[in-house]
Tab-separated table of C-alpha atoms and ligand atoms in Angstrom:
chain	number	residue	atom	x	y	z
A	111	UNK	CA	-22.016	43.015	-37.697
A	112	UNK	CA	-19.461	44.760	-35.551
A	113	UNK	CA	-19.962	43.274	-32.108
A	114	UNK	CA	-17.654	45.786	-30.514
A	115	UNK	CA	-19.559	48.980	-31.275
A	116	UNK	CA	-20.504	49.595	-27.657
A	117	UNK	CA	-17.062	48.911	-26.322
A	118	UNK	CA	-15.692	51.982	-24.513
A	119	UNK	CA	-12.092	50.775	-24.745
A	120	UNK	CA	-9.340	51.512	-27.200
A	121	UNK	CA	-8.137	48.159	-28.510
A	122	UNK	CA	-5.239	47.382	-30.822
A	123	UNK	CA	-6.172	45.619	-34.072
A	124	UNK	CA	-4.995	42.301	-32.630
A	125	UNK	CA	-6.989	42.977	-29.478
A	126	UNK	CA	-10.122	43.710	-31.479
A	127	UNK	CA	-9.664	40.471	-33.439
A	128	UNK	CA	-9.379	38.588	-30.149
A	129	UNK	CA	-12.433	40.326	-28.680
A	130	UNK	CA	-14.494	39.337	-31.718
A	131	UNK	CA	-13.138	35.782	-31.569
A	132	UNK	CA	-14.178	35.495	-27.908
A	133	UNK	CA	-17.677	36.760	-28.705
A	134	UNK	CA	-17.942	34.364	-31.647
A	135	UNK	CA	-16.678	31.325	-29.723
A	136	UNK	CA	-16.475	31.914	-25.955
A	137	UNK	CA	-16.082	28.195	-25.225
A	138	UNK	CA	-12.674	28.219	-26.926
A	139	UNK	CA	-11.383	31.016	-24.714
A	140	UNK	CA	-8.824	30.741	-21.915
A	141	UNK	CA	-9.118	33.773	-19.633
A	142	UNK	CA	-6.134	34.346	-17.340
A	143	UNK	CA	-5.633	37.045	-14.750
A	144	UNK	CA	-2.931	38.040	-12.337
A	145	UNK	CA	-4.143	38.617	-8.772
A	146	UNK	CA	-2.486	41.656	-7.148
A	147	UNK	CA	-3.108	44.948	-8.914
A	148	UNK	CA	-5.633	43.338	-11.263
A	149	UNK	CA	-8.267	41.555	-9.173
A	150	UNK	CA	-7.182	43.197	-5.926
A	151	UNK	CA	-5.953	46.715	-5.238
A	152	UNK	CA	-2.312	47.139	-4.183
A	153	UNK	CA	-2.265	47.842	-0.455
A	154	UNK	CA	0.515	48.346	2.074
A	155	UNK	CA	0.090	44.970	3.730
A	156	UNK	CA	0.060	42.212	1.057
A	157	UNK	CA	-1.780	39.921	3.495
A	158	UNK	CA	-4.737	42.297	3.328
A	159	UNK	CA	-4.969	42.573	-0.474
A	160	UNK	CA	-8.526	41.242	-0.663
A	161	UNK	CA	-9.885	41.001	-4.182
A	162	UNK	CA	-12.340	43.702	-5.176
A	163	UNK	CA	-15.825	42.230	-5.198
A	164	UNK	CA	-16.630	43.636	-8.659
A	165	UNK	CA	-13.556	42.091	-10.334
A	166	UNK	CA	-14.252	38.616	-8.958
A	167	UNK	CA	-17.954	38.910	-9.760
A	168	UNK	CA	-17.033	39.935	-13.312
A	169	UNK	CA	-14.621	37.037	-13.604
A	170	UNK	CA	-17.293	34.646	-12.357
A	171	UNK	CA	-19.806	36.028	-14.857
A	172	UNK	CA	-17.300	35.328	-17.633
A	173	UNK	CA	-16.467	31.993	-16.016
A	174	UNK	CA	-19.897	30.647	-16.871
A	175	UNK	CA	-19.315	31.449	-20.568
A	176	UNK	CA	-15.660	30.987	-21.479
A	177	UNK	CA	-13.880	27.642	-21.683
A	178	UNK	CA	-11.622	28.174	-18.718
A	179	UNK	CA	-10.680	30.830	-16.181
A	180	UNK	CA	-7.306	30.878	-14.439
A	181	UNK	CA	-5.530	33.110	-11.962
A	182	UNK	CA	-1.766	33.143	-12.496
A	183	UNK	CA	0.056	34.740	-9.587
A	184	UNK	CA	3.390	34.955	-7.812
A	185	UNK	CA	1.552	34.430	-4.534
A	186	UNK	CA	1.142	31.240	-2.583
A	187	UNK	CA	-1.817	29.493	-4.170
A	188	UNK	CA	-3.639	29.175	-0.837
A	189	UNK	CA	-3.286	32.882	-0.142
A	190	UNK	CA	-4.679	33.844	-3.563
A	191	UNK	CA	-7.685	31.541	-3.140
A	192	UNK	CA	-8.266	32.995	0.342
A	193	UNK	CA	-7.870	36.680	-0.599
A	194	UNK	CA	-10.064	36.221	-3.680
A	195	UNK	CA	-12.595	34.016	-1.872
A	196	UNK	CA	-12.290	32.063	-5.091
A	197	UNK	CA	-13.630	28.854	-3.555
A	198	UNK	CA	-16.868	30.588	-2.551
A	199	UNK	CA	-17.842	32.184	-5.847
A	200	UNK	CA	-20.444	30.546	-8.092
A	201	UNK	CA	-19.450	30.681	-11.744
A	202	UNK	CA	-15.787	29.830	-11.174
A	203	UNK	CA	-16.200	26.061	-11.392
A	204	UNK	CA	-13.738	25.898	-14.335
A	205	UNK	CA	-11.129	27.904	-12.463
A	206	UNK	CA	-7.547	26.925	-11.771
A	207	UNK	CA	-5.257	29.072	-9.648
A	208	UNK	CA	-1.567	28.803	-10.481
A	209	UNK	CA	0.427	30.052	-7.508
A	210	UNK	CA	4.156	30.767	-7.254
A	211	UNK	CA	4.295	31.341	-11.015
A	212	UNK	CA	2.828	27.918	-11.691
A	213	UNK	CA	4.791	25.931	-9.103
A	214	UNK	CA	1.604	25.455	-7.068
A	215	UNK	CA	-1.942	24.877	-8.251
A	216	UNK	CA	-5.526	24.697	-7.047
A	217	UNK	CA	-8.450	23.470	-9.164
A	218	UNK	CA	-11.996	24.463	-8.309
A	219	UNK	CA	-13.276	21.261	-9.915
A	220	UNK	CA	-11.570	19.062	-7.296
A	221	UNK	CA	-10.881	21.597	-4.531
A	222	UNK	CA	-7.391	20.115	-4.248
A	223	UNK	CA	-4.159	22.006	-3.615
A	224	UNK	CA	-0.867	20.907	-5.195
A	225	UNK	CA	1.979	22.503	-3.205
A	226	UNK	CA	5.443	20.965	-3.712
A	227	UNK	CA	8.340	21.712	-1.341
A	228	UNK	CA	10.582	24.744	-1.880
A	229	UNK	CA	14.121	24.286	-3.238
A	230	UNK	CA	17.074	24.452	-0.758
A	231	UNK	CA	18.476	27.752	-2.102
A	232	UNK	CA	15.354	29.609	-1.027
A	233	UNK	CA	15.595	28.247	2.516
A	234	UNK	CA	19.288	29.174	2.799
A	235	UNK	CA	18.699	32.710	1.461
A	236	UNK	CA	15.786	33.102	3.869
A	237	UNK	CA	18.069	32.275	6.813
A	238	UNK	CA	20.648	34.878	5.717
A	239	UNK	CA	18.274	37.637	4.716
A	240	UNK	CA	17.559	39.235	8.130
A	241	UNK	CA	21.320	39.656	8.733
A	242	UNK	CA	21.827	41.231	5.288
A	243	UNK	CA	18.976	43.694	5.873
A	244	UNK	CA	20.168	44.597	9.375
A	245	UNK	CA	23.655	45.283	7.973
A	246	UNK	CA	22.117	47.766	5.513
A	247	UNK	CA	20.060	49.514	8.191
A	248	UNK	CA	16.886	48.144	6.560
A	249	UNK	CA	15.808	45.677	9.223
A	250	UNK	CA	12.257	47.057	8.977
A	251	UNK	CA	11.763	46.104	5.330
A	252	UNK	CA	8.817	43.746	5.098
A	253	UNK	CA	9.712	40.194	4.183
A	254	UNK	CA	7.264	38.012	2.337
A	255	UNK	CA	7.933	34.300	2.319
A	256	UNK	CA	6.397	32.819	-0.806
A	257	UNK	CA	8.145	29.445	-0.433
A	258	UNK	CA	9.642	29.492	-3.937
A	259	UNK	CA	10.662	33.073	-3.521
A	260	UNK	CA	11.348	35.734	-0.920
A	261	UNK	CA	9.996	39.241	-1.286
A	262	UNK	CA	11.694	42.258	0.284
A	263	UNK	CA	9.202	45.143	0.287
A	264	UNK	CA	10.204	48.778	0.752
A	265	UNK	CA	6.786	50.425	0.388
A	266	UNK	CA	6.356	50.951	4.117
A	267	UNK	CA	9.845	52.350	4.716
A	268	UNK	CA	10.564	56.039	5.126
A	269	UNK	CA	12.451	56.237	1.807
A	270	UNK	CA	11.121	53.386	-0.370
A	271	UNK	CA	13.050	54.436	-3.512
A	272	UNK	CA	16.319	54.923	-1.640
A	273	UNK	CA	15.895	51.570	0.075
A	274	UNK	CA	15.452	49.828	-3.295
A	275	UNK	CA	18.706	51.378	-4.523
A	276	UNK	CA	20.520	50.282	-1.354
A	277	UNK	CA	19.170	46.749	-1.600
A	278	UNK	CA	19.805	45.951	-5.229
A	279	UNK	CA	23.467	44.894	-5.189
A	280	UNK	CA	23.493	43.078	-1.820
A	281	UNK	CA	20.324	41.171	-2.767
A	282	UNK	CA	21.771	40.307	-6.156
A	283	UNK	CA	24.851	38.903	-4.388
A	284	UNK	CA	22.693	36.934	-1.958
A	285	UNK	CA	20.660	35.532	-4.854
A	286	UNK	CA	23.837	34.557	-6.764
A	287	UNK	CA	25.254	32.751	-3.719
A	288	UNK	CA	22.171	30.535	-3.531
A	289	UNK	CA	21.409	29.993	-7.207
A	290	UNK	CA	18.370	32.268	-7.177
A	291	UNK	CA	17.212	34.999	-9.549
A	292	UNK	CA	16.354	38.510	-8.506
A	293	UNK	CA	13.180	40.076	-9.916
A	294	UNK	CA	12.209	43.711	-9.334
A	295	UNK	CA	8.539	44.667	-8.858
A	296	UNK	CA	6.584	47.549	-7.399
A	297	UNK	CA	8.691	48.564	-4.355
A	298	UNK	CA	9.837	44.987	-4.013
A	299	UNK	CA	12.724	42.738	-4.939
A	300	UNK	CA	11.992	39.078	-5.201
A	301	UNK	CA	14.600	36.361	-4.854
A	302	UNK	CA	13.219	33.457	-6.793
A	303	UNK	CA	14.165	29.921	-7.746
A	304	UNK	CA	14.953	29.844	-11.474
A	305	UNK	CA	12.905	28.183	-14.172
A	306	UNK	CA	9.469	29.303	-13.068
A	307	UNK	CA	7.726	32.284	-14.558
A	308	UNK	CA	4.252	33.240	-15.714
A	309	UNK	CA	5.225	32.580	-19.334
A	310	UNK	CA	5.852	28.905	-18.532
A	311	UNK	CA	2.627	28.796	-16.524
A	312	UNK	CA	0.528	30.224	-19.356
A	313	UNK	CA	2.113	27.944	-21.961
A	314	UNK	CA	1.245	24.928	-19.798
A	315	UNK	CA	-2.368	26.094	-19.503
A	316	UNK	CA	-2.546	26.632	-23.271
A	317	UNK	CA	-1.201	23.101	-23.900
A	318	UNK	CA	-3.827	21.751	-21.530
A	319	UNK	CA	-6.848	23.761	-22.721
A	320	UNK	CA	-5.974	24.202	-26.440
A	321	UNK	CA	-7.872	27.486	-26.657
A	322	UNK	CA	-8.503	29.480	-29.792
A	323	UNK	CA	-8.260	32.751	-27.888
A	324	UNK	CA	-6.234	33.641	-24.804
A	325	UNK	CA	-6.802	36.638	-22.541
A	326	UNK	CA	-4.219	37.706	-19.978
A	327	UNK	CA	-4.714	40.591	-17.554
A	328	UNK	CA	-1.661	41.797	-15.655
A	329	UNK	CA	-0.165	44.856	-14.011
A	330	UNK	CA	3.495	44.313	-13.151
A	331	UNK	CA	6.907	43.173	-14.368
A	332	UNK	CA	6.186	39.572	-13.354
A	333	UNK	CA	3.454	39.508	-16.023
A	334	UNK	CA	5.823	40.390	-18.872
A	335	UNK	CA	6.772	36.731	-19.601
A	336	UNK	CA	3.062	35.836	-19.836
A	337	UNK	CA	2.389	38.734	-22.202
A	338	UNK	CA	5.371	37.716	-24.320
A	339	UNK	CA	4.234	34.071	-24.419
A	340	UNK	CA	0.772	35.089	-25.655
A	341	UNK	CA	2.239	37.531	-28.169
A	342	UNK	CA	4.614	34.965	-29.618
A	343	UNK	CA	1.828	32.386	-30.079
A	344	UNK	CA	-0.358	35.084	-31.571
A	345	UNK	CA	2.413	36.067	-33.988
A	346	UNK	CA	2.556	32.495	-35.304
A	347	UNK	CA	-1.210	32.604	-35.885
A	348	UNK	CA	-1.877	29.735	-33.451
A	349	UNK	CA	-4.173	31.802	-31.251
A	350	UNK	CA	-5.828	35.162	-30.936
A	351	UNK	CA	-4.732	37.033	-27.842
A	352	UNK	CA	-6.096	39.917	-25.806
A	353	UNK	CA	-3.597	41.458	-23.394
A	354	UNK	CA	-5.028	43.713	-20.711
A	355	UNK	CA	-2.847	46.104	-18.747
A	356	UNK	CA	-4.247	47.148	-15.394
A	357	UNK	CA	-2.373	50.415	-15.229
A	358	UNK	CA	-1.048	52.165	-12.175
A	359	UNK	CA	1.247	55.093	-11.498
A	360	UNK	CA	3.877	52.702	-10.126
A	361	UNK	CA	4.598	50.526	-13.133
A	362	UNK	CA	4.157	50.882	-16.891
A	363	UNK	CA	6.252	48.011	-18.266
A	364	UNK	CA	3.154	46.335	-19.745
A	365	UNK	CA	1.740	49.384	-21.492
A	366	UNK	CA	3.780	48.820	-24.656
A	367	UNK	CA	2.857	45.118	-24.795
A	368	UNK	CA	-0.863	45.467	-24.069
A	369	UNK	CA	-3.891	45.631	-26.385
A	370	UNK	CA	-5.939	47.649	-23.938
A	371	UNK	CA	-5.083	49.754	-20.918
A	372	UNK	CA	-7.565	50.046	-18.077
A	373	UNK	CA	-7.408	52.002	-14.875
A	374	UNK	CA	-6.504	49.484	-12.161
A	375	UNK	CA	-8.908	46.884	-10.719
A	376	UNK	CA	-11.967	49.162	-11.172
A	377	UNK	CA	-11.111	49.408	-14.889
A	378	UNK	CA	-10.617	45.637	-15.063
A	379	UNK	CA	-14.103	45.204	-13.566
A	380	UNK	CA	-15.612	47.493	-16.226
A	381	UNK	CA	-13.856	45.608	-19.016
A	382	UNK	CA	-14.974	42.210	-17.658
A	383	UNK	CA	-18.497	43.608	-17.428
A	384	UNK	CA	-18.404	44.848	-21.045
A	385	UNK	CA	-17.110	41.519	-22.269
A	386	UNK	CA	-19.770	39.641	-20.301
A	387	UNK	CA	-22.445	41.908	-21.785
A	388	UNK	CA	-21.091	41.231	-25.280
A	389	UNK	CA	-21.275	37.484	-24.572
A	390	UNK	CA	-24.771	37.724	-23.165
A	391	UNK	CA	-26.072	39.847	-26.085
B	747	LIG	MG1	0.230	41.969	-10.049
């Protein structure tokens, strides 16, 4: 029986295999999702990026059926839990939230936060950053302190594209001086401590959970290492993998790597709903 007949999505062959594997054995599934742009819409003020109710409800519905649910985000773990109201949602009892690309963690089972201190380079770069921005005439760029990383956002500036171009080299130099990496995103540059990315975070979850099937839903460049980690394990035949791209007009780096493309958080909600229906059938 083809369990995917009612599915309205175009899946790759590998994605269809993973979908069928999830339906056949949901308990052996690890379901991971990014936060911004996947569970929550992208908004001008990142502190107001509340998760869409339908995405979190869908995740919770799946949470009662799959082996484990995880949010893997570049955000502070506390902020992601708060903006998703993830500690209030029934059905997410198996959930872990990996913040700062896995540097921080919260587990629903214990309610405990693990939040280590930030490395020195981040603190030093943070102290210098306002002076660098003022020197470029970009003092109004929004700064986001994520402890392990610093975000410089240009979305709210008059010329967001021009500001990105102006920032790139000076921020790269600042990052080099303090042993940090620079990561571009949607109208943002992030200066980040090295050695932490979503690929490492997902591999650690896979080692812990030993799933047969892994789902990852992402929307931005920071999700590429996670997609690549799942793809490489899938290529060896160790797991099935379903990679979901929550598409936007701002970023299409994941399109080529994904098994299914959906239209932003509303599309993610529909896909979660379809998968939950398939599991409940
Ligand atoms: Mg995102």
